[in-house]
């Protein structure tokens, strides 16, 4: 049995004063404090009598209580930084470019074992589904403005800037459309409680918080969306639409994209939330340094006037934006002084030599918080090849994680919506698609190919890929996905066409004739023999 040693609480100045005048009260006070120490756990971070933590009392709120009240300010501040703070805009752009790129491309991968079909049949079905999905993507935008690749970028960027985004399945078959299923992307601000009521009110089927209506198990059953953005002009009389989360068959009608950081959290917080304060202060500091540097490049003087002189305006360039005692500065400007006045030149010592090291130190902390390597965050590689390669590999791991989740929760769901309409409308025939969920999942098997990764040394990495393929550790398809982009099954036929064109135009020499010592017969084709002799 392990015995725990309890230390007597040390006396502070109050204890000593009380003990001096009333020893009994002082002893009782010391006893009570010692008991409190005995109740404390083994973590220093959880103790309440230590100087660094004794005044630290964070709120013990639920996930929604800690998040939902701050969301309006977090969203607006995150968007402001994304618009006007270069490092914030660059961080979001880096995430979007490396996760989405020019759009995640569908590569159908039908499960032949479940469906009981051959690989050749599966290839035919896969190409047919890819063609139909490409046709669907042309008219997928509910507003008829963007293509599906742009919708992917819009939805993912919204999750980073605003914390979450809604994708609503609509149906409207416009003239010339092959498909009527449409995607309506709704900004997070429109998802709110009806009539701006407080969180926790009861809706038609359960509790409503942050515009999301959940049942007693916490499963979303409906989303309440305003007819206009709350920040739009004349948006005082908003009306709300209750959109069911799923249809009668249990298939989703709304995709709510966000990162759930805590169990039972209803809404997501912007990606920049943890660094908003740091970025704001860094932006203010950067603006001040730039202003000081610009000012130091101009004539900067202080006018010293005798005390007994009458006030006279300084002769210089002014405009309506300046006060009466201010003079506009300019490159090479000359300011004339009144008699008795003298000019004292000011040296602001700009640019600040410590500006760059300090800013880079802050950027390192920002990169850690955002899970972006420092080199990728600032788009600058100055370390060794090994260090730069390690930074890229860390970034790739993060981007793969984000891409996989987005592909599963957005692209794959939209692909299912498209194929549902294709089968239901008779454009394609897929037996058992609606009868069995396993069969449906087999028909909808797919991989989503993202942008190729950045390569620091293409030759070295190509040689490593060649060794991996030779040893069986990688396939040509993996190499195409990871390094060059595209699909191997499309590149191989294209390469065959190119090689045939080269041979037809005499750009590729034929293989050398075997030697007599090998015992092989020389080629019988005279054209080939002549070319070999040459």
XYZ file of C-alpha atoms in Angstrom:
534
model
C 0.000 0.000 0.000
C 1.420 3.332 -1.079
C 1.307 6.053 1.558
C 1.124 9.650 0.521
C 3.157 12.217 2.446
C 1.186 15.371 3.243
C 3.272 18.468 3.685
C 2.260 21.124 6.181
C 1.161 24.252 4.408
C 3.801 27.007 4.590
C 2.847 30.079 6.615
C 2.318 33.330 4.782
C 2.387 36.805 6.290
C -1.316 36.681 7.222
C -0.790 33.355 9.026
C 2.078 34.791 11.029
C 0.104 37.876 12.051
C -2.921 35.811 13.127
C -0.709 33.353 15.049
C 1.047 36.168 16.873
C -2.166 37.653 18.244
C -4.315 34.498 18.424
C -2.222 31.307 18.412
C -5.316 29.067 18.476
C -6.844 30.734 15.436
C -3.491 30.594 13.684
C -3.193 26.837 14.361
C -6.717 26.229 13.072
C -5.992 28.287 9.983
C -2.820 26.272 9.313
C -4.710 23.006 9.802
C -7.403 23.995 7.304
C -4.833 24.999 4.705
C -2.978 21.731 5.174
C -6.227 19.807 4.581
C -6.783 21.745 1.379
C -3.334 20.692 0.208
C -4.226 17.082 0.999
C -7.298 17.307 -1.248
C -5.249 18.605 -4.171
C -4.119 16.214 -6.901
C -0.644 15.521 -8.166
C -0.653 18.028 -11.047
C 0.845 21.420 -10.350
C -1.415 22.829 -13.045
C -4.443 21.805 -10.985
C -3.347 23.287 -7.661
C -4.942 26.505 -6.476
C -2.456 27.713 -3.877
C 0.525 28.094 -6.226
C 1.370 31.617 -7.285
C 1.173 31.090 -11.092
C -2.260 29.436 -10.935
C -4.048 30.628 -7.814
C -5.885 33.412 -9.689
C -6.461 31.320 -12.809
C -10.101 30.219 -12.807
C -11.222 29.363 -16.355
C -14.928 28.848 -16.923
C -16.107 25.238 -16.899
C -18.636 25.623 -19.703
C -20.077 23.067 -22.070
C -18.734 22.925 -25.629
C -21.587 25.086 -26.921
C -21.441 27.475 -23.963
C -17.736 28.072 -24.550
C -18.073 28.467 -28.323
C -21.456 29.713 -29.587
C -21.535 33.136 -27.840
C -18.139 34.059 -29.350
C -18.828 32.871 -32.899
C -20.127 36.183 -34.369
C -17.022 38.080 -33.236
C -14.679 35.232 -34.146
C -16.115 35.002 -37.667
C -16.012 38.736 -38.359
C -12.478 39.095 -36.995
C -11.256 36.044 -38.892
C -12.629 37.452 -42.152
C -11.116 40.855 -41.432
C -7.703 39.259 -40.959
C -8.149 37.192 -44.127
C -8.909 40.389 -46.051
C -6.247 42.717 -44.662
C -3.555 40.711 -42.837
C -1.016 39.231 -45.284
C 0.082 36.295 -43.109
C -3.539 35.331 -42.336
C -4.545 35.517 -45.994
C -1.453 33.516 -46.935
C -2.111 30.803 -44.343
C -5.665 30.252 -45.606
C -4.512 30.325 -49.231
C -1.795 27.768 -48.451
C -4.322 25.408 -46.879
C -6.784 25.769 -49.753
C -4.146 25.364 -52.462
C -2.553 22.274 -50.944
C -5.800 20.566 -49.941
C -8.054 21.435 -52.884
C -5.751 22.832 -55.565
C -7.637 22.974 -58.843
C -10.250 20.574 -57.485
C -10.328 16.999 -56.212
C -10.789 14.747 -59.234
C -12.994 11.650 -59.183
C -11.439 8.263 -59.851
C -14.235 5.697 -59.662
C -13.246 2.430 -57.996
C -16.108 -0.062 -58.076
C -16.003 -3.003 -55.648
C -16.013 -5.984 -58.020
C -16.186 -8.580 -55.238
C -19.509 -7.308 -53.885
C -21.053 -6.810 -57.311
C -19.703 -10.058 -58.790
C -18.420 -8.492 -62.002
C -15.107 -8.738 -63.814
C -12.420 -6.090 -63.804
C -13.097 -5.369 -67.483
C -16.773 -4.747 -66.763
C -15.850 -2.573 -63.791
C -13.609 -0.434 -66.015
C -16.509 0.187 -68.375
C -18.859 1.100 -65.527
C -16.260 3.339 -63.907
C -15.630 5.329 -67.081
C -19.385 5.706 -67.570
C -19.878 7.022 -64.041
C -16.970 9.426 -64.387
C -18.484 10.832 -67.583
C -21.891 11.240 -65.945
C -20.391 12.940 -62.903
C -18.445 15.341 -65.120
C -21.731 16.205 -66.830
C -23.396 16.716 -63.460
C -20.608 19.045 -62.313
C -21.308 21.494 -65.139
C -24.648 22.506 -63.636
C -24.062 21.702 -59.960
C -24.009 25.299 -58.690
C -27.411 26.500 -57.480
C -26.484 30.067 -58.461
C -25.164 28.985 -61.898
C -21.921 30.911 -61.328
C -19.246 28.375 -60.424
C -18.155 24.938 -61.538
C -17.794 22.055 -59.104
C -14.052 22.621 -58.644
C -14.748 26.193 -57.572
C -17.524 25.020 -55.249
C -15.011 22.749 -53.540
C -12.650 25.664 -52.988
C -15.488 27.910 -51.802
C -16.779 25.371 -49.283
C -13.349 24.552 -47.907
C -12.292 28.197 -47.650
C -15.537 28.963 -45.799
C -14.814 26.283 -43.204
C -11.399 27.831 -42.577
C -12.519 31.474 -42.456
C -15.920 31.101 -40.788
C -15.641 27.818 -38.921
C -18.404 25.992 -40.779
C -20.527 26.084 -43.911
C -23.789 24.534 -45.096
C -24.239 22.695 -48.385
C -27.940 22.224 -49.112
C -29.213 19.766 -51.699
C -31.694 21.496 -53.991
C -33.467 20.416 -57.165
C -34.057 22.714 -60.125
C -33.679 21.499 -63.691
C -32.953 24.503 -65.855
C -33.174 24.427 -69.668
C -30.208 22.538 -71.092
C -29.371 20.757 -67.824
C -28.941 17.003 -67.804
C -29.261 16.943 -64.012
C -31.516 18.895 -61.691
C -29.648 18.294 -58.424
C -27.985 21.528 -57.313
C -25.656 22.526 -54.483
C -26.477 25.662 -52.505
C -23.527 26.913 -50.449
C -24.737 28.952 -47.446
C -22.515 31.104 -45.268
C -22.331 30.299 -41.576
C -24.067 33.531 -40.525
C -27.354 32.423 -42.080
C -27.488 29.359 -39.834
C -29.072 30.818 -36.692
C -31.910 30.363 -34.224
C -35.339 31.442 -35.524
C -36.308 34.972 -34.505
C -32.827 35.281 -32.959
C -33.924 33.316 -29.905
C -31.462 32.170 -27.240
C -29.691 28.850 -27.530
C -31.340 25.880 -25.880
C -34.932 26.584 -26.942
C -37.096 23.678 -28.007
C -37.913 23.247 -31.674
C -40.215 20.909 -33.571
C -38.156 17.823 -32.755
C -35.606 18.851 -30.162
C -33.233 21.463 -28.833
C -32.023 24.328 -31.053
C -28.562 25.807 -30.554
C -26.674 27.854 -33.112
C -29.457 27.221 -35.626
C -28.972 23.444 -35.445
C -31.911 21.410 -34.180
C -30.894 18.143 -32.514
C -32.811 15.283 -30.943
C -32.259 13.956 -27.435
C -29.286 11.918 -28.675
C -27.559 14.996 -30.130
C -28.224 13.953 -33.741
C -28.976 16.925 -36.050
C -32.512 16.670 -37.383
C -32.929 20.100 -38.994
C -31.129 23.342 -39.798
C -32.735 26.776 -39.450
C -31.545 29.149 -42.167
C -32.480 32.814 -42.613
C -33.650 33.965 -46.037
C -30.913 36.609 -46.184
C -27.537 37.270 -44.651
C -27.947 39.081 -41.305
C -25.386 41.632 -42.450
C -27.194 42.502 -45.667
C -28.896 45.836 -46.203
C -32.452 46.017 -44.877
C -32.085 42.642 -43.200
C -34.215 43.628 -40.225
C -37.185 41.429 -41.123
C -35.598 38.038 -41.586
C -37.534 34.852 -42.208
C -36.261 31.400 -41.379
C -36.553 28.126 -43.293
C -36.407 24.823 -41.478
C -34.447 22.394 -43.662
C -34.570 18.712 -42.605
C -31.179 17.136 -42.206
C -32.229 13.926 -44.011
C -35.012 12.693 -46.233
C -37.479 9.947 -45.358
C -34.981 7.261 -46.452
C -32.242 8.636 -44.202
C -30.119 10.125 -46.992
C -28.577 13.543 -46.181
C -30.160 16.710 -47.543
C -27.718 19.065 -45.809
C -23.955 18.779 -45.396
C -22.715 20.703 -42.359
C -18.953 20.974 -42.767
C -16.932 21.861 -39.663
C -14.247 20.469 -37.372
C -15.702 19.182 -34.120
C -12.994 19.940 -31.571
C -15.002 18.820 -28.523
C -17.679 16.131 -28.069
C -21.243 17.400 -28.556
C -20.059 20.667 -30.135
C -22.777 22.014 -32.455
C -20.857 24.565 -34.544
C -17.260 25.002 -35.604
C -14.917 27.890 -34.779
C -12.765 29.638 -37.416
C -9.351 28.152 -38.066
C -7.625 31.381 -37.004
C -9.463 31.627 -33.665
C -6.490 30.661 -31.526
C -4.201 33.262 -33.167
C -6.642 36.117 -33.831
C -5.307 38.287 -31.008
C -1.677 37.660 -31.934
C -2.282 38.445 -35.602
C -4.202 41.621 -34.783
C -1.419 42.948 -32.566
C 1.208 41.898 -35.082
C -0.693 43.729 -37.822
C -0.846 46.902 -35.741
C 2.866 46.639 -35.002
C 3.685 46.062 -38.663
C 1.606 49.086 -39.716
C 3.384 51.250 -37.153
C 6.808 50.127 -38.371
C 5.909 50.747 -42.008
C 4.591 54.212 -41.165
C 7.739 55.011 -39.199
C 9.937 53.810 -42.060
C 8.026 55.922 -44.589
C 8.218 58.958 -42.304
C 11.959 58.527 -41.835
C 12.405 58.726 -45.589
C 10.943 62.218 -45.598
C 12.021 65.466 -43.945
C 11.068 65.203 -40.278
C 11.564 68.340 -38.211
C 10.360 69.796 -34.925
C 9.732 73.557 -34.839
C 11.019 75.279 -31.715
C 9.439 78.731 -31.200
C 10.462 81.404 -28.682
C 7.997 81.768 -25.816
C 7.411 85.490 -26.254
C 6.730 85.367 -29.982
C 3.291 85.665 -31.444
C 1.927 82.430 -32.781
C 2.593 82.184 -36.486
C 1.700 79.308 -38.751
C 4.534 77.237 -40.132
C 4.953 77.764 -43.844
C 4.602 74.433 -45.558
C 2.317 72.177 -47.590
C -1.055 71.521 -45.963
C -4.370 70.005 -46.941
C -7.839 69.536 -45.489
C -6.901 66.332 -43.690
C -4.330 68.054 -41.450
C -4.798 70.138 -38.326
C -3.821 73.812 -38.150
C -0.471 73.059 -36.525
C 0.450 70.154 -38.857
C 2.481 70.263 -42.051
C 2.365 67.606 -44.753
C 5.613 65.712 -45.233
C 6.979 64.790 -48.619
C 10.068 63.460 -50.365
C 12.594 66.290 -50.501
C 10.103 68.841 -49.166
C 11.421 72.172 -47.874
C 9.641 73.914 -45.004
C 10.288 77.623 -44.518
C 10.478 78.890 -40.956
C 9.517 82.191 -39.416
C 12.222 84.459 -37.944
C 13.417 83.212 -34.558
C 12.410 79.615 -35.236
C 14.805 76.736 -35.693
C 14.376 73.186 -36.954
C 15.485 70.148 -34.934
C 15.866 67.041 -37.078
C 14.343 63.863 -35.628
C 15.880 60.448 -36.262
C 13.270 57.683 -35.831
C 15.931 54.967 -36.480
C 13.891 53.139 -39.079
C 13.790 50.530 -40.491
C 13.976 48.717 -37.157
C 16.739 46.119 -37.204
C 14.810 43.899 -34.768
C 11.590 43.943 -36.774
C 12.276 40.881 -38.908
C 13.550 38.568 -36.107
C 10.620 39.478 -33.879
C 8.014 38.963 -36.613
C 9.531 35.622 -37.612
C 9.444 34.475 -33.979
C 5.716 35.266 -33.849
C 5.178 33.504 -37.177
C 6.718 30.344 -35.735
C 4.148 30.333 -32.948
C 1.363 30.981 -35.452
C 2.571 28.103 -37.612
C 2.562 25.710 -34.647
C -0.991 26.711 -33.725
C -2.266 26.353 -37.300
C -0.390 23.070 -37.901
C 1.552 24.650 -40.755
C 5.355 24.322 -40.889
C 7.082 27.688 -40.601
C 8.635 27.411 -44.082
C 5.253 26.784 -45.697
C 3.608 29.562 -43.720
C 6.021 32.238 -44.957
C 6.685 30.572 -48.349
C 10.427 30.774 -47.808
C 12.933 27.908 -47.553
C 16.302 28.956 -46.156
C 17.292 25.912 -44.101
C 19.115 22.803 -45.310
C 17.597 20.345 -47.742
C 16.871 17.859 -44.948
C 15.126 20.483 -42.821
C 13.107 21.774 -45.770
C 12.164 18.228 -46.752
C 11.044 17.522 -43.177
C 8.875 20.648 -43.227
C 7.280 19.555 -46.498
C 6.609 16.064 -45.182
C 4.946 17.487 -42.082
C 2.829 19.726 -44.289
C 1.900 16.801 -46.525
C 0.704 14.782 -43.542
C -1.540 17.655 -42.453
C -2.874 18.277 -45.957
C -3.578 14.576 -46.513
C -5.617 14.477 -43.323
C -7.629 17.573 -44.269
C -8.096 16.403 -47.856
C -9.303 12.967 -46.836
C -11.927 14.373 -44.493
C -13.164 16.921 -47.006
C -13.326 14.317 -49.777
C -15.329 11.948 -47.578
C -17.731 14.523 -46.152
C -18.280 16.678 -49.253
C -17.087 15.205 -52.543
C -18.206 11.650 -51.843
C -21.652 12.773 -50.662
C -22.141 14.954 -53.730
C -21.010 12.057 -55.934
C -23.691 9.918 -54.303
C -26.340 12.583 -54.974
C -25.351 12.697 -58.635
C -25.429 8.932 -59.082
C -28.775 8.687 -57.300
C -30.330 10.983 -59.881
C -28.482 9.233 -62.717
C -29.874 5.836 -61.702
C -33.348 7.113 -60.796
C -33.689 8.991 -64.100
C -32.516 5.990 -66.137
C -29.359 7.595 -67.497
C -27.356 4.634 -66.163
C -28.392 1.174 -64.956
C -26.941 -0.026 -61.672
C -28.772 -3.118 -60.359
C -29.485 -3.061 -56.630
C -28.393 0.555 -56.195
C -31.420 1.544 -54.087
C -32.187 -1.908 -52.676
C -29.097 -2.644 -50.582
C -26.741 -0.153 -48.858
C -23.802 -2.497 -49.395
C -24.470 -2.668 -53.122
C -24.909 1.096 -53.279
C -21.566 1.622 -51.527
C -19.925 -0.837 -53.950
C -21.147 1.147 -56.958
C -20.020 4.421 -55.358
C -16.479 3.341 -54.494
C -14.131 6.167 -55.412
C -10.815 7.841 -54.776
C -10.407 11.607 -54.872
C -7.148 12.791 -56.377
C -5.807 16.100 -55.121
C -2.952 18.352 -56.212
C 0.505 16.888 -56.605
C 2.888 17.586 -53.759
C 5.775 20.045 -53.967
C 9.113 18.474 -54.808
C 12.451 19.930 -53.703
C 14.606 17.462 -55.647
C 12.592 15.855 -58.478
C 15.468 13.700 -59.724
C 16.186 12.182 -56.328
C 12.520 11.581 -55.576
C 11.935 10.047 -59.021
C 14.772 7.595 -58.412
C 13.299 6.712 -55.025
C 9.880 6.122 -56.626
C 11.476 3.884 -59.247
C 13.107 1.775 -56.524
C 9.832 1.558 -54.587
C 7.930 0.411 -57.689
C 10.600 -2.164 -58.469
C 10.423 -3.511 -54.919
C 6.640 -3.506 -54.910
C 6.325 -0.850 -52.199
C 4.505 1.518 -54.571
C 2.402 1.337 -57.687
C 2.516 3.615 -60.700
C -0.883 4.933 -59.677
C 0.464 5.951 -56.262
C 3.384 7.762 -57.856
C 1.060 9.657 -60.180
C -1.213 10.690 -57.327
C 1.587 11.727 -54.976
C 4.051 13.418 -57.314
C 2.806 14.224 -60.788
C -0.991 14.244 -60.575
C -3.410 12.584 -62.959
C -4.382 8.935 -63.341
C -2.061 6.140 -64.379
C -4.764 4.353 -66.398
C -5.085 7.449 -68.588
C -1.383 8.171 -68.816
C -0.397 4.698 -70.044
C -2.605 4.772 -73.206
C -1.460 8.327 -73.856
C 2.161 7.265 -73.596
C 1.469 4.457 -76.068
C 0.040 6.962 -78.550
C 3.034 9.246 -78.127
C 5.551 6.416 -78.626
C 3.718 5.289 -81.767
C 3.784 8.834 -83.139
C 7.524 9.062 -82.442
C 8.244 5.812 -84.269
C 6.039 6.843 -87.173
C 8.031 10.049 -87.543
C 11.432 8.445 -87.114
C 12.122 10.029 -83.730
C 12.791 6.784 -81.873
C 15.614 4.497 -83.096
C 14.774 0.781 -83.211
C 16.488 -1.606 -80.810
C 20.037 -2.572 -81.732
C 20.532 -5.798 -83.724
C 21.713 -8.764 -81.610
C 25.353 -9.740 -82.015
C 26.451 -12.909 -83.877
C 27.856 -14.342 -80.653
C 24.428 -14.445 -79.140
C 23.245 -16.877 -81.786
C 20.205 -14.785 -82.605
C 19.191 -14.213 -86.196
C 19.469 -10.674 -87.598
C 16.252 -8.795 -88.298
C 14.544 -9.687 -91.561
C 12.945 -6.268 -92.017
C 15.197 -4.473 -94.543
C 14.179 -1.050 -93.290
C 15.066 -2.006 -89.753
C 18.391 -3.504 -90.946
C 19.347 -0.370 -92.808
C 18.542 1.798 -89.841
C 20.545 -0.526 -87.594
C 23.549 -0.356 -89.930
C 23.416 3.399 -89.914
